[in-house]
């Protein structure tokens, strides 16, 4: 009871309380399966079963199975050299039941930071035991040490985090602590003095090179480049919120626009290192890059691996780097050495790199062969074949608005200040950025002086004052044209794929425009201020009148009455 008013009367109903929410798709994860192949007639309405909470996995602590492989390489377990170990790990994983991934696509995303915890991944590590048991906690400590406290931790383990919108483009070069992180496993900590790189497979002279070898300028000339690394999951949240899918990664971090960052890297060209090994033999055309972290995929364990075509290496577009923005490469970004593959999807820029294998075909490692693929719309989760997807290599042209934010109420005087980034992969660069304040009907060009400088492999940040006369809900849209005249599809649905990768459509932000250059609006805003009443949320009815009766009468005296007598 609130005073005399009953808040809620008991209602006699046989309807489940949440029926309306289920019918409206708001409680999407609770939905009943509708199997129209079962013929006419009432179908049993079997609710989706909630997965039972499984108890924590009993660790087997088989120290021999998952032990540090090399002194000074903490958290590095070698899998690829030991098929027998991989098989045992697989058997262990198969013998447990793990909790399901959390539902956050059909249900609201948790309002916590970390947003998702990664319990499943932590339990996989526990189940294998040995050195992997403590990796989740150790990795989280490194996150807290090396990353800015402002980071949005989308997934605690394996760590996936991005800066908040207000900081993504605060500087044209992303400060290291604010650069996004996309990890598939834990963070190995490798002592630079004991690190070495194995070069093997179809190279004429297989070698092991130390960090000192790579840094010896008499052998390998230094190279410095400004490079944007973009994860193909950037802006996935738009696909999730419109059409929840699953994607082929076990947990899809709900990335927003911050899974992109730009840094100045120092290192050497991989081409020179291959040359130093006498070049490739026997028709080798691809280089497999392997990282020291452990990745779990479909109950298999492995070291993170991808490959790049040798043509990319020959073009001096693959670097081995040890410096990021004038500082030693941070542990979380792959110290002591990572690959930077310019203009490609971030997944190819392997961190904690320790092995390069020359081969004839691209690697079959899952990250290369089964993930990071771009499917046609007719391909869904249950009719997919890995061969159906286009491999995501060069990132397409894209852009994003960092301010204002979706659903924000923006007071302005006829021009809205908008800011964001624009990027194109494959060595193309943003030539023109355009912003619309009417959903994409008319476009205004960002003046060239409002764009950060051009670089072959880097984004451009921009700011813009966009003319806007109207009041109420409007849609701000940005699109970029690159130097090859590529531009972006206009709607998310035009560039849709169930794998939730590459959201490169024109970025749309719906805001509520309050145009203070209009006299009436200005007076109204002043009235809010005078009464010390909050102007937001915009949905709240205002409790004070819009005009005086005198103003009302004066108007109709001039304009004539609303109803005219015959
Ligand atoms: N390298 C290793 N060894 N392990 C990883 O999980 N993630 C890749 C790539 N290199 C990854 C890796 C992906 S998907 C991306 S987008 C980039 O690293 C992200 O680089 P960053 O975390 O330094 O920003």
CSV table of N, CA and C and ligand atoms in Angstrom, one decimal, residues 147 158-161 179-186 188 229-233 249 255 259-261 265 289-295 303-306 324 329 332-334 338-339 345-353 367 372, ligand 1:
chain,number,residue,atom,x,y,z
A,147,UNK,N,46.8,-2.2,-17.3
A,147,UNK,CA,45.8,-1.5,-18.0
A,147,UNK,C,45.2,-0.3,-17.2
A,158,UNK,N,39.3,-15.5,-20.7
A,158,UNK,CA,40.5,-14.8,-21.1
A,158,UNK,C,40.2,-13.3,-21.3
A,159,UNK,N,41.2,-12.4,-21.0
A,159,UNK,CA,40.9,-11.0,-20.8
A,159,UNK,C,40.6,-10.4,-22.2
A,160,UNK,N,39.4,-9.7,-22.2
A,160,UNK,CA,39.0,-8.9,-23.4
A,160,UNK,C,38.5,-7.6,-22.9
A,161,UNK,N,39.2,-6.5,-23.2
A,161,UNK,CA,38.8,-5.2,-22.7
A,161,UNK,C,39.0,-4.1,-23.7
A,179,UNK,N,44.9,0.8,-24.8
A,179,UNK,CA,44.7,0.0,-26.1
A,179,UNK,C,43.9,-1.2,-25.7
A,180,UNK,N,43.0,-1.6,-26.6
A,180,UNK,CA,42.1,-2.7,-26.3
A,180,UNK,C,43.0,-4.0,-26.2
A,181,UNK,N,42.4,-5.0,-25.6
A,181,UNK,CA,43.1,-6.3,-25.5
A,181,UNK,C,42.1,-7.4,-25.9
A,182,UNK,N,42.6,-8.3,-26.8
A,182,UNK,CA,41.7,-9.4,-27.1
A,182,UNK,C,42.6,-10.7,-26.9
A,183,UNK,N,42.4,-11.4,-25.8
A,183,UNK,CA,43.1,-12.6,-25.6
A,183,UNK,C,42.2,-13.8,-25.7
A,184,UNK,N,42.9,-14.9,-26.2
A,184,UNK,CA,42.2,-16.2,-26.3
A,184,UNK,C,42.5,-17.1,-25.1
A,185,UNK,N,43.5,-16.7,-24.4
A,185,UNK,CA,43.9,-17.6,-23.2
A,185,UNK,C,44.6,-16.7,-22.2
A,186,UNK,N,45.4,-17.3,-21.4
A,186,UNK,CA,46.1,-16.6,-20.3
A,186,UNK,C,47.3,-15.8,-20.9
A,188,UNK,N,51.2,-15.4,-20.9
A,188,UNK,CA,52.5,-16.0,-20.5
A,188,UNK,C,53.4,-14.8,-20.2
A,229,UNK,N,45.6,-1.5,-35.0
A,229,UNK,CA,45.1,-2.9,-34.9
A,229,UNK,C,43.6,-2.9,-34.6
A,230,UNK,N,42.9,-3.6,-35.5
A,230,UNK,CA,41.5,-3.7,-35.2
A,230,UNK,C,41.0,-5.1,-35.1
A,231,UNK,N,40.2,-5.4,-34.1
A,231,UNK,CA,39.7,-6.8,-34.0
A,231,UNK,C,38.4,-6.8,-34.9
A,232,UNK,N,38.2,-8.0,-35.5
A,232,UNK,CA,37.1,-8.1,-36.4
A,232,UNK,C,35.8,-8.1,-35.6
A,233,UNK,N,35.9,-8.2,-34.3
A,233,UNK,CA,34.7,-8.2,-33.5
A,233,UNK,C,34.2,-6.8,-33.1
A,249,UNK,N,33.1,-18.4,-31.8
A,249,UNK,CA,34.0,-18.4,-30.6
A,249,UNK,C,33.2,-18.8,-29.4
A,255,UNK,N,31.8,-6.6,-27.8
A,255,UNK,CA,32.6,-5.5,-28.2
A,255,UNK,C,31.7,-4.3,-28.7
A,259,UNK,N,37.3,-1.8,-29.9
A,259,UNK,CA,38.3,-2.9,-30.1
A,259,UNK,C,39.2,-2.5,-31.3
A,260,UNK,N,39.7,-1.3,-31.2
A,260,UNK,CA,40.6,-0.8,-32.2
A,260,UNK,C,41.6,0.2,-31.5
A,261,UNK,N,42.8,0.1,-31.9
A,261,UNK,CA,43.8,1.0,-31.3
A,261,UNK,C,44.9,1.3,-32.2
A,265,UNK,N,54.9,1.3,-33.4
A,265,UNK,CA,55.7,0.1,-33.1
A,265,UNK,C,57.1,0.2,-33.7
A,289,UNK,N,52.3,-18.5,-37.6
A,289,UNK,CA,52.9,-17.7,-36.4
A,289,UNK,C,52.2,-18.4,-35.2
A,290,UNK,N,53.0,-18.7,-34.2
A,290,UNK,CA,52.5,-19.4,-33.0
A,290,UNK,C,52.8,-18.6,-31.8
A,291,UNK,N,51.8,-18.5,-30.9
A,291,UNK,CA,52.0,-17.8,-29.6
A,291,UNK,C,52.1,-18.8,-28.5
A,292,UNK,N,52.7,-18.3,-27.4
A,292,UNK,CA,53.0,-19.2,-26.2
A,292,UNK,C,51.8,-19.4,-25.3
A,293,UNK,N,50.6,-18.8,-25.6
A,293,UNK,CA,49.4,-18.9,-24.7
A,293,UNK,C,48.7,-20.2,-25.1
A,294,UNK,N,47.9,-20.7,-24.2
A,294,UNK,CA,47.1,-21.9,-24.4
A,294,UNK,C,45.6,-21.5,-24.8
A,295,UNK,N,45.2,-22.1,-25.9
A,295,UNK,CA,43.8,-21.8,-26.3
A,295,UNK,C,43.0,-23.1,-26.2
A,303,UNK,N,48.3,-24.3,-28.7
A,303,UNK,CA,48.9,-22.9,-28.7
A,303,UNK,C,48.3,-22.1,-29.8
A,304,UNK,N,48.1,-20.8,-29.5
A,304,UNK,CA,47.4,-19.9,-30.4
A,304,UNK,C,48.2,-19.8,-31.7
A,305,UNK,N,47.6,-20.1,-32.8
A,305,UNK,CA,48.3,-20.1,-34.1
A,305,UNK,C,47.4,-19.6,-35.2
A,306,UNK,N,48.0,-18.8,-36.1
A,306,UNK,CA,47.4,-18.4,-37.4
A,306,UNK,C,48.5,-18.4,-38.5
A,324,UNK,N,56.3,-0.4,-28.2
A,324,UNK,CA,55.0,0.1,-28.5
A,324,UNK,C,54.9,1.5,-27.9
A,329,UNK,N,57.3,-3.3,-25.1
A,329,UNK,CA,56.0,-3.9,-25.4
A,329,UNK,C,55.5,-4.5,-24.1
A,332,UNK,N,51.0,-7.8,-21.6
A,332,UNK,CA,49.7,-8.1,-22.0
A,332,UNK,C,49.5,-8.0,-23.5
A,333,UNK,N,50.4,-7.2,-24.2
A,333,UNK,CA,50.4,-7.0,-25.6
A,333,UNK,C,51.4,-8.0,-26.3
A,334,UNK,N,52.0,-8.9,-25.6
A,334,UNK,CA,52.7,-10.0,-26.3
A,334,UNK,C,54.2,-10.0,-26.0
A,338,UNK,N,55.9,-9.6,-30.4
A,338,UNK,CA,54.7,-9.9,-31.1
A,338,UNK,C,54.8,-9.6,-32.6
A,339,UNK,N,54.0,-10.2,-33.4
A,339,UNK,CA,53.9,-9.9,-34.8
A,339,UNK,C,52.9,-8.7,-34.9
A,345,UNK,N,43.2,-8.1,-40.1
A,345,UNK,CA,42.4,-8.3,-38.9
A,345,UNK,C,43.5,-8.5,-37.7
A,346,UNK,N,43.1,-8.0,-36.6
A,346,UNK,CA,44.1,-8.1,-35.4
A,346,UNK,C,44.5,-9.6,-35.1
A,347,UNK,N,43.6,-10.5,-35.4
A,347,UNK,CA,43.9,-11.9,-35.0
A,347,UNK,C,45.2,-12.4,-35.6
A,348,UNK,N,45.7,-11.8,-36.7
A,348,UNK,CA,47.0,-12.3,-37.3
A,348,UNK,C,48.2,-11.8,-36.6
A,349,UNK,N,48.0,-10.7,-35.7
A,349,UNK,CA,49.2,-10.1,-35.1
A,349,UNK,C,49.5,-10.9,-33.8
A,350,UNK,N,50.1,-12.0,-33.9
A,350,UNK,CA,50.3,-12.9,-32.8
A,350,UNK,C,51.2,-12.4,-31.7
A,351,UNK,N,50.7,-12.5,-30.5
A,351,UNK,CA,51.4,-12.1,-29.3
A,351,UNK,C,52.2,-13.2,-28.7
A,352,UNK,N,53.2,-12.9,-27.9
A,352,UNK,CA,54.0,-14.0,-27.3
A,352,UNK,C,54.5,-14.9,-28.3
A,353,UNK,N,55.0,-14.4,-29.5
A,353,UNK,CA,55.4,-15.2,-30.6
A,353,UNK,C,56.6,-16.0,-30.3
A,367,UNK,N,41.9,-20.9,-35.4
A,367,UNK,CA,41.7,-19.5,-35.5
A,367,UNK,C,41.8,-19.1,-37.0
A,372,UNK,N,36.9,-16.5,-37.4
A,372,UNK,CA,37.2,-15.3,-38.1
A,372,UNK,C,36.8,-15.4,-39.6
B,1,LIG,N1,48.1,-13.6,-30.1
B,1,LIG,C1,48.0,-14.6,-29.2
B,1,LIG,N2,49.1,-15.3,-28.9
B,1,LIG,N3,46.9,-14.9,-28.5
B,1,LIG,C2,45.7,-14.2,-28.7
B,1,LIG,O1,44.7,-14.5,-28.1
B,1,LIG,N4,44.6,-12.5,-30.1
B,1,LIG,C3,44.6,-11.9,-31.4
B,1,LIG,C4,45.9,-11.1,-31.6
B,1,LIG,N5,47.0,-11.9,-31.3
B,1,LIG,C5,45.7,-13.2,-29.7
B,1,LIG,C6,47.0,-12.9,-30.4
B,1,LIG,C7,43.5,-11.0,-31.7
B,1,LIG,S1,42.0,-11.8,-32.0
B,1,LIG,C8,43.6,-9.7,-31.7
B,1,LIG,S2,42.4,-8.7,-32.2
B,1,LIG,C9,44.9,-9.0,-31.4
B,1,LIG,O2,45.9,-9.9,-30.9
B,1,LIG,C10,44.7,-8.0,-30.3
B,1,LIG,O3,45.9,-7.4,-29.9
B,1,LIG,P1,46.0,-6.6,-28.5
B,1,LIG,O4,45.4,-7.5,-27.5
B,1,LIG,O5,47.4,-6.4,-28.3
B,1,LIG,O6,45.2,-5.4,-28.7
